[in-house]
């Protein structure tokens, strides 16, 4: 089943439904998951250097029987490679792991930098580095001419940061990948991105493992009415807002389900607005006072533009 595409500002088409791969290797079935997903029709695969599983994904993609030109492969530069002189090498490492000649989309994973010695998610406050976001971004802009990336974008960027960044860019980010599910709707940010031609991808579109959107009574009622699952309702709601989604699943049944959208009524879409409670699964500001600005626009006199 082919999914619909979102057109990025540079004309590149991004399939609106992608496969998340964070922790997709925990059950030891990643290679099979990739092959099953591609066979079912997934063409957009969301990867990241820090997920530590790109080599296996690359290997599986080689045997998936679909030409490279039909795939849309995304990856993300980790915070330890923000120093501009490290950016090109970070992309080469990603391409080497994925065994690819080019990426369809390269994202800056977070708007803060870490000491290059750090290579895991375990870091301490003193590892946070003051590398201006624009220095990293300009190095990413340089990569576009190399032909190794078709589009560049960001992830976990709030409005205040983007607002300061956009006037300084030669290439405005094509995508902002942020946490979006019915309990964290990000209405203002989505509107801002749309106004600036930035496509939005919603991560944790099912709330991940911590946020119980699929147990929500309203979503369950809508699922019953449409004879589908709560997961399909949550994904269809985001897609109807023009947001790409990248649900992760290692189950063939759920992979299949997640590709099948339903059409919500305008009343149902309106009622979704009441579910928003700004509940996030991911927030580095919970662990580090120095990073509170990342998701709080009022404290986002972003120190590192
Ligand atoms: N840019 C960033 O900073 C960032 C941060 C977080 C995540 N991401 C990306 O976003 C992707 C998605 O986020 P996520 O993996 O945290 O959360 P998610 O996709 O919202 O939820 C995944 C969970 O939902 C379950 N699931 C999937 N389909 C289902 C269905 N139809 N019915 C019931 N349960 C279902 C999965 O279990 P099963 O596998 O057992 O089906 C898994 O436990 C990640 O994999 C990653 O690629 C990006």
Tab-separated table of N, CA and C and ligand atoms in Angstrom, residues 19-22 46 51 76 109-110 155-156 177 203-209 214 229 231 246-251 254 257-258 281-282, ligand 1:
chain	number	residue	atom	x	y	z
A	19	UNK	N	8.340	4.774	9.343
A	19	UNK	CA	8.559	3.777	10.398
A	19	UNK	C	9.568	4.324	11.403
A	20	UNK	N	9.189	4.398	12.676
A	20	UNK	CA	10.120	4.776	13.731
A	20	UNK	C	11.029	3.601	14.058
A	21	UNK	N	12.280	3.907	14.392
A	21	UNK	CA	13.218	2.787	14.670
A	21	UNK	C	13.900	2.895	16.028
A	22	UNK	N	13.476	3.882	16.830
A	22	UNK	CA	14.081	4.011	18.163
A	22	UNK	C	13.651	2.797	18.997
A	46	UNK	N	12.654	6.293	9.664
A	46	UNK	CA	13.226	7.326	10.528
A	46	UNK	C	14.341	6.728	11.384
A	51	UNK	N	20.443	6.034	17.919
A	51	UNK	CA	19.644	4.823	18.157
A	51	UNK	C	20.527	3.568	18.108
A	76	UNK	N	19.668	11.510	11.845
A	76	UNK	CA	19.856	12.709	12.673
A	76	UNK	C	21.269	12.763	13.233
A	109	UNK	N	19.403	16.711	15.497
A	109	UNK	CA	18.507	15.980	16.402
A	109	UNK	C	17.946	16.864	17.524
A	110	UNK	N	18.810	17.726	18.082
A	110	UNK	CA	18.397	18.618	19.172
A	110	UNK	C	19.063	19.979	19.000
A	155	UNK	N	15.056	19.046	14.535
A	155	UNK	CA	14.164	18.268	15.387
A	155	UNK	C	14.177	18.881	16.782
A	156	UNK	N	13.030	18.918	17.403
A	156	UNK	CA	12.897	19.451	18.763
A	156	UNK	C	13.196	20.953	18.829
A	177	UNK	N	10.999	17.948	13.177
A	177	UNK	CA	10.438	16.712	13.748
A	177	UNK	C	10.296	16.904	15.260
A	203	UNK	N	6.788	12.849	16.120
A	203	UNK	CA	7.332	11.619	16.715
A	203	UNK	C	6.525	11.234	17.947
A	204	UNK	N	6.685	10.000	18.402
A	204	UNK	CA	5.832	9.430	19.456
A	204	UNK	C	4.358	9.680	19.122
A	205	UNK	N	3.925	9.414	17.889
A	205	UNK	CA	2.542	9.765	17.518
A	205	UNK	C	1.503	8.943	18.261
A	206	UNK	N	1.970	7.842	18.896
A	206	UNK	CA	1.042	7.022	19.697
A	206	UNK	C	1.282	7.256	21.186
A	207	UNK	N	2.113	8.251	21.482
A	207	UNK	CA	2.423	8.531	22.880
A	207	UNK	C	3.572	7.684	23.401
A	208	UNK	N	4.178	6.889	22.522
A	208	UNK	CA	5.282	6.032	22.956
A	208	UNK	C	4.802	5.030	23.980
A	209	UNK	N	5.728	4.593	24.821
A	209	UNK	CA	5.355	3.582	25.817
A	209	UNK	C	4.859	4.210	27.117
A	214	UNK	N	-3.684	5.836	23.823
A	214	UNK	CA	-4.521	4.774	23.257
A	214	UNK	C	-5.562	4.264	24.259
A	229	UNK	N	-8.726	0.792	15.280
A	229	UNK	CA	-8.082	0.783	16.594
A	229	UNK	C	-7.781	2.216	17.061
A	231	UNK	N	-5.012	3.358	17.898
A	231	UNK	CA	-3.761	3.798	17.247
A	231	UNK	C	-4.076	4.411	15.885
A	246	UNK	N	5.558	8.906	12.369
A	246	UNK	CA	6.580	7.853	12.266
A	246	UNK	C	6.410	6.843	13.404
A	247	UNK	N	5.248	6.169	13.481
A	247	UNK	CA	5.047	5.210	14.564
A	247	UNK	C	6.047	4.059	14.467
A	248	UNK	N	6.482	3.608	15.632
A	248	UNK	CA	7.370	2.433	15.687
A	248	UNK	C	6.545	1.212	16.047
A	249	UNK	N	6.738	0.133	15.313
A	249	UNK	CA	6.168	-1.139	15.744
A	249	UNK	C	7.040	-2.267	15.215
A	250	UNK	N	7.112	-3.331	15.975
A	250	UNK	CA	7.833	-4.512	15.481
A	250	UNK	C	6.844	-5.645	15.192
A	251	UNK	N	5.541	-5.342	15.287
A	251	UNK	CA	4.540	-6.380	15.039
A	251	UNK	C	3.960	-6.201	13.631
A	254	UNK	N	0.450	-4.730	13.674
A	254	UNK	CA	0.361	-3.292	13.979
A	254	UNK	C	1.011	-2.441	12.885
A	257	UNK	N	-1.715	-2.140	10.386
A	257	UNK	CA	-2.755	-1.226	10.886
A	257	UNK	C	-2.339	0.235	10.736
A	258	UNK	N	-1.077	0.508	11.105
A	258	UNK	CA	-0.623	1.904	11.168
A	258	UNK	C	-0.550	2.565	9.797
A	281	UNK	N	6.498	13.055	26.407
A	281	UNK	CA	7.269	11.879	26.807
A	281	UNK	C	8.747	12.271	26.959
A	282	UNK	N	9.208	13.106	26.032
A	282	UNK	CA	10.646	13.411	25.969
A	282	UNK	C	10.876	14.876	26.326
B	1	LIG	N1	13.434	13.353	17.072
B	1	LIG	C1	13.392	12.870	18.291
B	1	LIG	O1	13.970	13.430	19.246
B	1	LIG	C2	12.626	11.607	18.543
B	1	LIG	C3	12.275	11.259	19.861
B	1	LIG	C4	11.536	10.102	20.059
B	1	LIG	C5	11.167	9.316	18.977
B	1	LIG	N2	11.541	9.653	17.702
B	1	LIG	C6	11.176	8.808	16.529
B	1	LIG	O2	9.769	8.605	16.574
B	1	LIG	C7	9.490	7.211	16.509
B	1	LIG	C8	8.177	6.901	17.197
B	1	LIG	O3	8.221	7.210	18.568
B	1	LIG	P1	8.195	6.084	19.706
B	1	LIG	O4	8.778	4.843	19.158
B	1	LIG	O5	8.804	6.637	20.927
B	1	LIG	O6	6.654	5.961	20.047
B	1	LIG	P2	5.309	5.574	19.246
B	1	LIG	O7	5.597	5.236	17.843
B	1	LIG	O8	4.340	6.635	19.566
B	1	LIG	O9	4.828	4.281	20.035
B	1	LIG	C9	5.505	3.071	19.944
B	1	LIG	C10	4.808	2.102	20.872
B	1	LIG	O10	3.462	1.862	20.422
B	1	LIG	C11	3.270	0.474	20.147
B	1	LIG	N3	2.428	0.387	18.940
B	1	LIG	C12	2.753	0.651	17.654
B	1	LIG	N4	1.692	0.509	16.845
B	1	LIG	C13	0.649	0.146	17.624
B	1	LIG	C14	-0.706	-0.149	17.373
B	1	LIG	N5	-1.220	-0.098	16.136
B	1	LIG	N6	-1.489	-0.496	18.439
B	1	LIG	C15	-0.991	-0.566	19.684
B	1	LIG	N7	0.293	-0.298	19.988
B	1	LIG	C16	1.115	0.070	18.970
B	1	LIG	C17	4.661	-0.109	19.933
B	1	LIG	O11	4.714	-1.461	20.332
B	1	LIG	P3	5.060	-2.663	19.296
B	1	LIG	O12	6.409	-2.380	18.703
B	1	LIG	O13	5.032	-3.864	20.164
B	1	LIG	O14	3.948	-2.638	18.255
B	1	LIG	C18	5.504	0.749	20.887
B	1	LIG	O15	5.420	0.257	22.211
B	1	LIG	C19	10.727	6.589	17.165
B	1	LIG	O16	10.824	5.207	16.917
B	1	LIG	C20	11.817	7.420	16.534
B	1	LIG	O17	12.100	6.985	15.220
B	1	LIG	C21	12.236	10.805	17.474
